[in-house]
Amino acid sequence: MNNANKDFSWVGSQENFVDKPSVLQLNHILVGRYGGNSNAGQYKNEDGCSVWFNEKEDWEFIILLDAHNTSESAKKILEQFDNEKSPIKDLLSLPTNHQTFKRLEDKILNLFQSEEFLSVCREVTGETACLIVVRKDKYVWWFSVGDCILYLFHQELAALGQYQLNQRQFYEWIGQVNTFEQEVPCYTVGIRELRQGENRLFLTTDGLIECPNELFLNPIHIYNIFGNLNDDQSNIWSMLSNIKNNDVRDSTTVVSWKVNISKEATRPSNQ
């Protein structure tokens, strides 16, 4: 199957990957999935993700979801975005400026706050964390509800101990319990400039970092795995095998890709 230009969408109720790690290559993007260990009591997977990209227009659009109770809330979010795919892709094709990212944020807020979506959420069992990441030109933008994590790995940032872009927020979800039902919805939005050279974006649900023995709680361990000379697919396999061997119960979904930036990045005035 040629995954070169196909939009990809998956939710754990379709295929759960319990006891069976999987790494899928979608053009330049890798999706790693592991449902957890049945011997630790796992029998279902409530993660989900969606991957769109356009090399010619120089962007990627990723949704990563970590639901609980059931995967219904994750499924409903992916369906809503699928229905809005055309206008969202139109926004992503616009010139790279602040207004484009602002319009994207407004679009996503309108979707999550629409009466149609809110009433869908009232009918589901369970709720989900939701991380939406867009890389366009030399910028990465994110919209985060809950505790999925976005890392940016670059040697200049690593030298200063910076790896993680968003902060995990607990008690924040979309679904049966829904931040968008509150008078003031709580979510996080951010934009960062990528550095010149090789940047790696890495998104993960919390199964990876909450694994027994906390192999990957410190992001430097994830960064170092990609420093290995193996190909990236093998490096993600090795991560999933590690958590499997450490009896992880929670499911893990990761999405990772590299971006090479030729444009200069911001530097201090005295350098």
mmCIF file of C-alpha atoms in Angstrom:
data_model
loop_
_atom_site.group_PDB
_atom_site.id
_atom_site.type_symbol
_atom_site.label_atom_id
_atom_site.label_comp_id
_atom_site.label_asym_id
_atom_site.label_seq_id
_atom_site.Cartn_x
_atom_site.Cartn_y
_atom_site.Cartn_z
ATOM 1 C CA MET A 1 0.000 0.000 0.000
ATOM 2 C CA ASN A 2 1.379 3.396 -0.958
ATOM 3 C CA ASN A 3 0.949 5.770 1.973
ATOM 4 C CA ALA A 4 2.724 8.636 0.226
ATOM 5 C CA ASN A 5 -0.220 11.001 -0.161
ATOM 6 C CA LYS A 6 -2.970 9.415 1.860
ATOM 7 C CA ASP A 7 -4.493 11.085 4.907
ATOM 8 C CA PHE A 8 -4.331 8.655 7.803
ATOM 9 C CA SER A 9 -6.801 8.226 10.633
ATOM 10 C CA TRP A 10 -7.042 5.526 13.297
ATOM 11 C CA VAL A 11 -8.712 4.916 16.627
ATOM 12 C CA GLY A 12 -7.830 2.097 19.028
ATOM 13 C CA SER A 13 -11.244 0.428 18.814
ATOM 14 C CA GLN A 14 -10.475 -0.403 15.135
ATOM 15 C CA GLU A 15 -7.249 -2.235 15.979
ATOM 16 C CA ASN A 16 -5.854 -2.265 19.513
ATOM 17 C CA PHE A 17 -2.202 -3.422 19.137
ATOM 18 C CA VAL A 18 -2.340 -5.044 22.603
ATOM 19 C CA ASP A 19 0.893 -7.123 22.935
ATOM 20 C CA LYS A 20 1.740 -6.166 19.311
ATOM 21 C CA PRO A 21 3.827 -3.049 18.675
ATOM 22 C CA SER A 22 3.476 -1.491 15.226
ATOM 23 C CA VAL A 23 5.414 1.195 13.362
ATOM 24 C CA LEU A 24 3.813 2.640 10.251
ATOM 25 C CA GLN A 25 5.597 4.908 7.769
ATOM 26 C CA LEU A 26 3.464 7.576 6.074
ATOM 27 C CA ASN A 27 5.873 9.203 3.654
ATOM 28 C CA HIS A 28 8.314 11.064 5.989
ATOM 29 C CA ILE A 29 6.159 10.616 9.117
ATOM 30 C CA LEU A 30 6.311 7.629 11.491
ATOM 31 C CA VAL A 31 3.391 6.467 13.618
ATOM 32 C CA GLY A 32 4.200 4.042 16.434
ATOM 33 C CA ARG A 33 1.383 2.239 18.255
ATOM 34 C CA TYR A 34 1.361 -0.150 21.184
ATOM 35 C CA GLY A 35 -1.785 -1.158 23.045
ATOM 36 C CA GLY A 36 -0.104 -2.239 26.271
ATOM 37 C CA ASN A 37 0.514 -5.657 27.822
ATOM 38 C CA SER A 38 -2.318 -8.109 28.374
ATOM 39 C CA ASN A 39 -0.315 -9.684 31.226
ATOM 40 C CA ALA A 40 -0.521 -6.277 32.974
ATOM 41 C CA GLY A 41 -4.306 -6.326 32.546
ATOM 42 C CA GLN A 42 -4.723 -4.455 29.273
ATOM 43 C CA TYR A 43 -7.415 -5.528 26.815
ATOM 44 C CA LYS A 44 -8.337 -2.372 24.852
ATOM 45 C CA ASN A 45 -6.795 0.742 23.300
ATOM 46 C CA GLU A 46 -8.463 4.148 23.551
ATOM 47 C CA ASP A 47 -5.829 6.230 21.738
ATOM 48 C CA GLY A 48 -6.375 7.717 18.303
ATOM 49 C CA CYS A 49 -4.556 9.846 15.763
ATOM 50 C CA SER A 50 -4.880 11.551 12.426
ATOM 51 C CA VAL A 51 -2.038 12.555 10.051
ATOM 52 C CA TRP A 52 -2.364 14.913 7.071
ATOM 53 C CA PHE A 53 0.514 16.488 5.165
ATOM 54 C CA ASN A 54 1.306 18.355 1.975
ATOM 55 C CA GLU A 55 4.960 18.430 0.922
ATOM 56 C CA LYS A 56 4.397 20.979 -1.840
ATOM 57 C CA GLU A 57 2.747 23.438 0.575
ATOM 58 C CA ASP A 58 5.263 22.481 3.289
ATOM 59 C CA TRP A 59 3.002 21.518 6.208
ATOM 60 C CA GLU A 60 1.966 18.635 8.463
ATOM 61 C CA PHE A 61 -1.224 18.486 10.530
ATOM 62 C CA ILE A 62 -1.414 15.903 13.340
ATOM 63 C CA ILE A 63 -4.124 15.092 15.890
ATOM 64 C CA LEU A 64 -3.146 12.839 18.806
ATOM 65 C CA LEU A 65 -5.791 11.561 21.239
ATOM 66 C CA ASP A 66 -5.669 9.668 24.526
ATOM 67 C CA ALA A 67 -9.185 8.772 25.671
ATOM 68 C CA HIS A 68 -10.364 6.833 28.685
ATOM 69 C CA ASN A 69 -13.432 4.822 29.666
ATOM 70 C CA THR A 70 -14.098 4.231 25.941
ATOM 71 C CA SER A 71 -12.555 5.473 22.679
ATOM 72 C CA GLU A 72 -15.865 7.118 21.630
ATOM 73 C CA SER A 73 -14.689 10.679 22.362
ATOM 74 C CA ALA A 74 -11.522 10.185 20.266
ATOM 75 C CA LYS A 75 -13.590 8.774 17.408
ATOM 76 C CA LYS A 76 -16.008 11.720 17.480
ATOM 77 C CA ILE A 77 -13.184 14.291 17.322
ATOM 78 C CA LEU A 78 -11.603 12.550 14.322
ATOM 79 C CA GLU A 79 -15.011 12.471 12.587
ATOM 80 C CA GLN A 80 -15.534 16.204 13.201
ATOM 81 C CA PHE A 81 -12.134 17.076 11.732
ATOM 82 C CA ASP A 82 -12.740 14.781 8.792
ATOM 83 C CA ASN A 83 -15.949 16.719 8.045
ATOM 84 C CA GLU A 84 -13.989 20.003 8.166
ATOM 85 C CA LYS A 85 -10.957 18.741 6.254
ATOM 86 C CA SER A 86 -11.410 20.925 3.195
ATOM 87 C CA PRO A 87 -11.640 24.339 4.973
ATOM 88 C CA ILE A 88 -8.787 23.377 7.333
ATOM 89 C CA LYS A 89 -6.550 22.410 4.405
ATOM 90 C CA ASP A 90 -7.449 25.721 2.731
ATOM 91 C CA LEU A 91 -6.152 27.536 5.828
ATOM 92 C CA LEU A 92 -2.980 25.436 5.855
ATOM 93 C CA SER A 93 -2.257 26.424 2.249
ATOM 94 C CA LEU A 94 -2.249 30.169 3.081
ATOM 95 C CA PRO A 95 1.009 32.161 3.357
ATOM 96 C CA THR A 96 2.909 31.604 6.609
ATOM 97 C CA ASN A 97 2.122 34.506 8.933
ATOM 98 C CA HIS A 98 0.600 35.079 12.348
ATOM 99 C CA GLN A 99 -2.863 35.574 10.888
ATOM 100 C CA THR A 100 -2.862 32.076 9.357
ATOM 101 C CA PHE A 101 -2.227 30.428 12.735
ATOM 102 C CA LYS A 102 -4.810 32.732 14.381
ATOM 103 C CA ARG A 103 -7.420 31.697 11.830
ATOM 104 C CA LEU A 104 -6.571 28.054 12.445
ATOM 105 C CA GLU A 105 -7.089 28.526 16.185
ATOM 106 C CA ASP A 106 -10.442 30.240 15.559
ATOM 107 C CA LYS A 107 -11.509 27.426 13.242
ATOM 108 C CA ILE A 108 -10.693 24.757 15.847
ATOM 109 C CA LEU A 109 -12.402 26.709 18.633
ATOM 110 C CA ASN A 110 -15.518 27.174 16.495
ATOM 111 C CA LEU A 111 -15.570 23.432 15.846
ATOM 112 C CA PHE A 112 -15.163 22.449 19.522
ATOM 113 C CA GLN A 113 -17.651 25.094 20.730
ATOM 114 C CA SER A 114 -20.320 24.430 18.128
ATOM 115 C CA GLU A 115 -23.658 23.273 19.535
ATOM 116 C CA GLU A 116 -23.563 20.288 17.170
ATOM 117 C CA PHE A 117 -20.228 19.065 18.566
ATOM 118 C CA LEU A 118 -21.169 19.779 22.199
ATOM 119 C CA SER A 119 -24.347 17.730 21.862
ATOM 120 C CA VAL A 120 -22.364 14.842 20.282
ATOM 121 C CA CYS A 121 -20.010 14.937 23.290
ATOM 122 C CA ARG A 122 -22.903 14.767 25.772
ATOM 123 C CA GLU A 123 -23.859 11.390 24.304
ATOM 124 C CA VAL A 124 -20.444 9.684 24.501
ATOM 125 C CA THR A 125 -19.025 7.587 27.329
ATOM 126 C CA GLY A 126 -15.644 8.882 28.499
ATOM 127 C CA GLU A 127 -13.448 11.778 27.442
ATOM 128 C CA THR A 128 -10.121 12.384 25.741
ATOM 129 C CA ALA A 129 -6.967 14.448 25.893
ATOM 130 C CA CYS A 130 -6.357 16.093 22.502
ATOM 131 C CA LEU A 131 -3.147 17.508 21.022
ATOM 132 C CA ILE A 132 -3.236 19.164 17.592
ATOM 133 C CA VAL A 133 0.117 20.063 16.017
ATOM 134 C CA VAL A 134 0.782 21.949 12.791
ATOM 135 C CA ARG A 135 4.228 22.429 11.287
ATOM 136 C CA LYS A 136 4.284 25.009 8.512
ATOM 137 C CA ASP A 137 7.456 26.474 7.024
ATOM 138 C CA LYS A 138 9.858 27.075 9.957
ATOM 139 C CA TYR A 139 7.170 27.203 12.659
ATOM 140 C CA VAL A 140 5.383 24.666 14.818
ATOM 141 C CA TRP A 141 1.982 25.535 16.285
ATOM 142 C CA TRP A 142 -0.029 23.505 18.762
ATOM 143 C CA PHE A 143 -3.444 23.386 20.431
ATOM 144 C CA SER A 144 -3.541 21.181 23.519
ATOM 145 C CA VAL A 145 -6.255 19.973 25.890
ATOM 146 C CA GLY A 146 -4.999 17.565 28.544
ATOM 147 C CA ASP A 147 -1.777 15.632 28.911
ATOM 148 C CA CYS A 148 -0.428 14.500 25.526
ATOM 149 C CA ILE A 149 3.123 15.751 24.968
ATOM 150 C CA LEU A 150 4.925 17.552 22.145
ATOM 151 C CA TYR A 151 8.736 17.552 22.027
ATOM 152 C CA LEU A 152 11.073 19.460 19.728
ATOM 153 C CA PHE A 153 14.518 17.890 19.471
ATOM 154 C CA HIS A 154 17.359 20.017 18.100
ATOM 155 C CA GLN A 155 21.001 19.999 19.175
ATOM 156 C CA GLU A 156 21.063 23.729 19.990
ATOM 157 C CA LEU A 157 18.038 23.376 22.268
ATOM 158 C CA ALA A 158 19.264 20.094 23.769
ATOM 159 C CA ALA A 159 22.524 21.824 24.723
ATOM 160 C CA LEU A 160 20.400 24.155 26.887
ATOM 161 C CA GLY A 161 18.252 21.327 28.278
ATOM 162 C CA GLN A 162 15.114 22.257 26.313
ATOM 163 C CA TYR A 163 13.097 19.425 24.803
ATOM 164 C CA GLN A 164 9.408 19.792 25.607
ATOM 165 C CA LEU A 165 7.140 22.411 24.002
ATOM 166 C CA ASN A 166 3.806 22.062 25.783
ATOM 167 C CA GLN A 167 3.102 21.374 29.434
ATOM 168 C CA ARG A 168 0.936 18.413 30.452
ATOM 169 C CA GLN A 169 -2.362 19.548 31.947
ATOM 170 C CA PHE A 170 -4.358 17.172 34.141
ATOM 171 C CA TYR A 171 -8.149 17.199 34.683
ATOM 172 C CA GLU A 172 -8.694 18.660 31.214
ATOM 173 C CA TRP A 173 -10.628 16.750 28.541
ATOM 174 C CA ILE A 174 -13.041 16.836 25.625
ATOM 175 C CA GLY A 175 -16.030 14.480 25.644
ATOM 176 C CA GLN A 176 -18.458 13.425 28.370
ATOM 177 C CA VAL A 177 -16.483 15.692 30.718
ATOM 178 C CA ASN A 178 -15.776 18.643 28.437
ATOM 179 C CA THR A 179 -13.706 21.795 28.969
ATOM 180 C CA PHE A 180 -15.751 23.460 26.205
ATOM 181 C CA GLU A 181 -18.923 23.160 28.316
ATOM 182 C CA GLN A 182 -17.406 25.533 30.873
ATOM 183 C CA GLU A 183 -17.997 29.291 30.976
ATOM 184 C CA VAL A 184 -14.284 29.614 30.233
ATOM 185 C CA PRO A 185 -12.813 26.675 28.269
ATOM 186 C CA CYS A 186 -9.255 25.731 29.264
ATOM 187 C CA TYR A 187 -6.695 24.839 26.605
ATOM 188 C CA THR A 188 -3.145 25.796 25.620
ATOM 189 C CA VAL A 189 -1.955 27.265 22.330
ATOM 190 C CA GLY A 190 1.655 27.960 21.367
ATOM 191 C CA ILE A 191 3.941 28.758 18.440
ATOM 192 C CA ARG A 192 7.689 28.139 18.213
ATOM 193 C CA GLU A 193 10.311 28.865 15.592
ATOM 194 C CA LEU A 194 12.262 25.810 14.451
ATOM 195 C CA ARG A 195 16.041 26.114 14.524
ATOM 196 C CA GLN A 196 18.255 26.029 11.441
ATOM 197 C CA GLY A 197 19.276 22.470 10.529
ATOM 198 C CA GLU A 198 17.595 19.239 11.597
ATOM 199 C CA ASN A 199 14.559 19.486 13.882
ATOM 200 C CA ARG A 200 12.631 16.455 15.111
ATOM 201 C CA LEU A 201 9.019 16.754 16.227
ATOM 202 C CA PHE A 202 7.850 13.969 18.507
ATOM 203 C CA LEU A 203 4.323 13.616 19.909
ATOM 204 C CA THR A 204 3.311 10.968 22.430
ATOM 205 C CA THR A 205 0.464 9.856 24.667
ATOM 206 C CA ASP A 206 1.393 9.300 28.306
ATOM 207 C CA GLY A 207 1.857 5.498 28.127
ATOM 208 C CA LEU A 208 5.433 6.035 26.970
ATOM 209 C CA ILE A 209 6.477 8.190 29.913
ATOM 210 C CA GLU A 210 4.389 6.496 32.614
ATOM 211 C CA CYS A 211 5.741 3.038 31.861
ATOM 212 C CA PRO A 212 7.043 1.131 34.929
ATOM 213 C CA ASN A 213 10.712 2.021 35.608
ATOM 214 C CA GLU A 214 10.096 5.399 33.911
ATOM 215 C CA LEU A 215 12.451 4.736 31.021
ATOM 216 C CA PHE A 216 11.328 7.777 29.056
ATOM 217 C CA LEU A 217 10.072 10.159 31.725
ATOM 218 C CA ASN A 218 13.169 12.281 31.120
ATOM 219 C CA PRO A 219 13.023 13.471 27.488
ATOM 220 C CA ILE A 220 16.795 13.264 27.147
ATOM 221 C CA HIS A 221 16.348 9.476 26.898
ATOM 222 C CA ILE A 222 14.025 9.885 23.902
ATOM 223 C CA TYR A 223 16.399 12.432 22.353
ATOM 224 C CA ASN A 224 19.341 10.052 22.794
ATOM 225 C CA ILE A 225 17.509 7.148 21.138
ATOM 226 C CA PHE A 226 17.225 9.249 17.974
ATOM 227 C CA GLY A 227 20.928 10.000 18.282
ATOM 228 C CA ASN A 228 21.550 6.297 17.542
ATOM 229 C CA LEU A 229 22.768 5.546 14.047
ATOM 230 C CA ASN A 230 19.827 3.212 13.386
ATOM 231 C CA ASP A 231 17.089 4.408 11.086
ATOM 232 C CA ASP A 232 14.199 6.222 12.768
ATOM 233 C CA GLN A 233 11.816 3.314 12.279
ATOM 234 C CA SER A 234 14.168 1.024 14.259
ATOM 235 C CA ASN A 235 14.514 3.664 16.981
ATOM 236 C CA ILE A 236 10.739 3.828 17.477
ATOM 237 C CA TRP A 237 10.563 0.009 17.446
ATOM 238 C CA SER A 238 13.191 -0.039 20.169
ATOM 239 C CA MET A 239 11.151 2.393 22.324
ATOM 240 C CA LEU A 240 7.972 0.341 21.970
ATOM 241 C CA SER A 241 9.864 -2.906 22.655
ATOM 242 C CA ASN A 242 11.357 -1.318 25.771
ATOM 243 C CA ILE A 243 7.994 -0.404 27.278
ATOM 244 C CA LYS A 244 6.604 -3.813 26.300
ATOM 245 C CA ASN A 245 9.490 -5.520 28.130
ATOM 246 C CA ASN A 246 8.800 -3.331 31.173
ATOM 247 C CA ASP A 247 5.188 -4.528 31.426
ATOM 248 C CA VAL A 248 3.496 -1.281 30.441
ATOM 249 C CA ARG A 249 -0.268 -1.436 30.813
ATOM 250 C CA ASP A 250 -1.320 1.872 29.283
ATOM 251 C CA SER A 251 -1.402 2.203 25.512
ATOM 252 C CA THR A 252 1.143 4.420 23.728
ATOM 253 C CA THR A 253 0.850 6.237 20.420
ATOM 254 C CA VAL A 254 3.738 8.288 19.032
ATOM 255 C CA VAL A 255 4.051 10.398 15.874
ATOM 256 C CA SER A 256 7.471 11.614 14.769
ATOM 257 C CA TRP A 257 9.135 13.275 11.795
ATOM 258 C CA LYS A 258 12.166 15.372 10.889
ATOM 259 C CA VAL A 259 12.158 18.843 9.354
ATOM 260 C CA ASN A 260 15.276 20.385 7.828
ATOM 261 C CA ILE A 261 15.227 24.168 8.001
ATOM 262 C CA SER A 262 17.601 26.127 5.789
ATOM 263 C CA LYS A 263 16.473 29.585 7.001
ATOM 264 C CA GLU A 264 18.387 31.194 9.824
ATOM 265 C CA ALA A 265 16.772 31.145 13.252
ATOM 266 C CA THR A 266 16.694 33.945 15.823
ATOM 267 C CA ARG A 267 19.914 34.470 17.790
ATOM 268 C CA PRO A 268 20.927 36.849 20.591
ATOM 269 C CA SER A 269 22.158 40.273 19.431
ATOM 270 C CA ASN A 270 25.613 39.772 20.955
ATOM 271 C CA GLN A 271 26.379 36.549 19.031
#
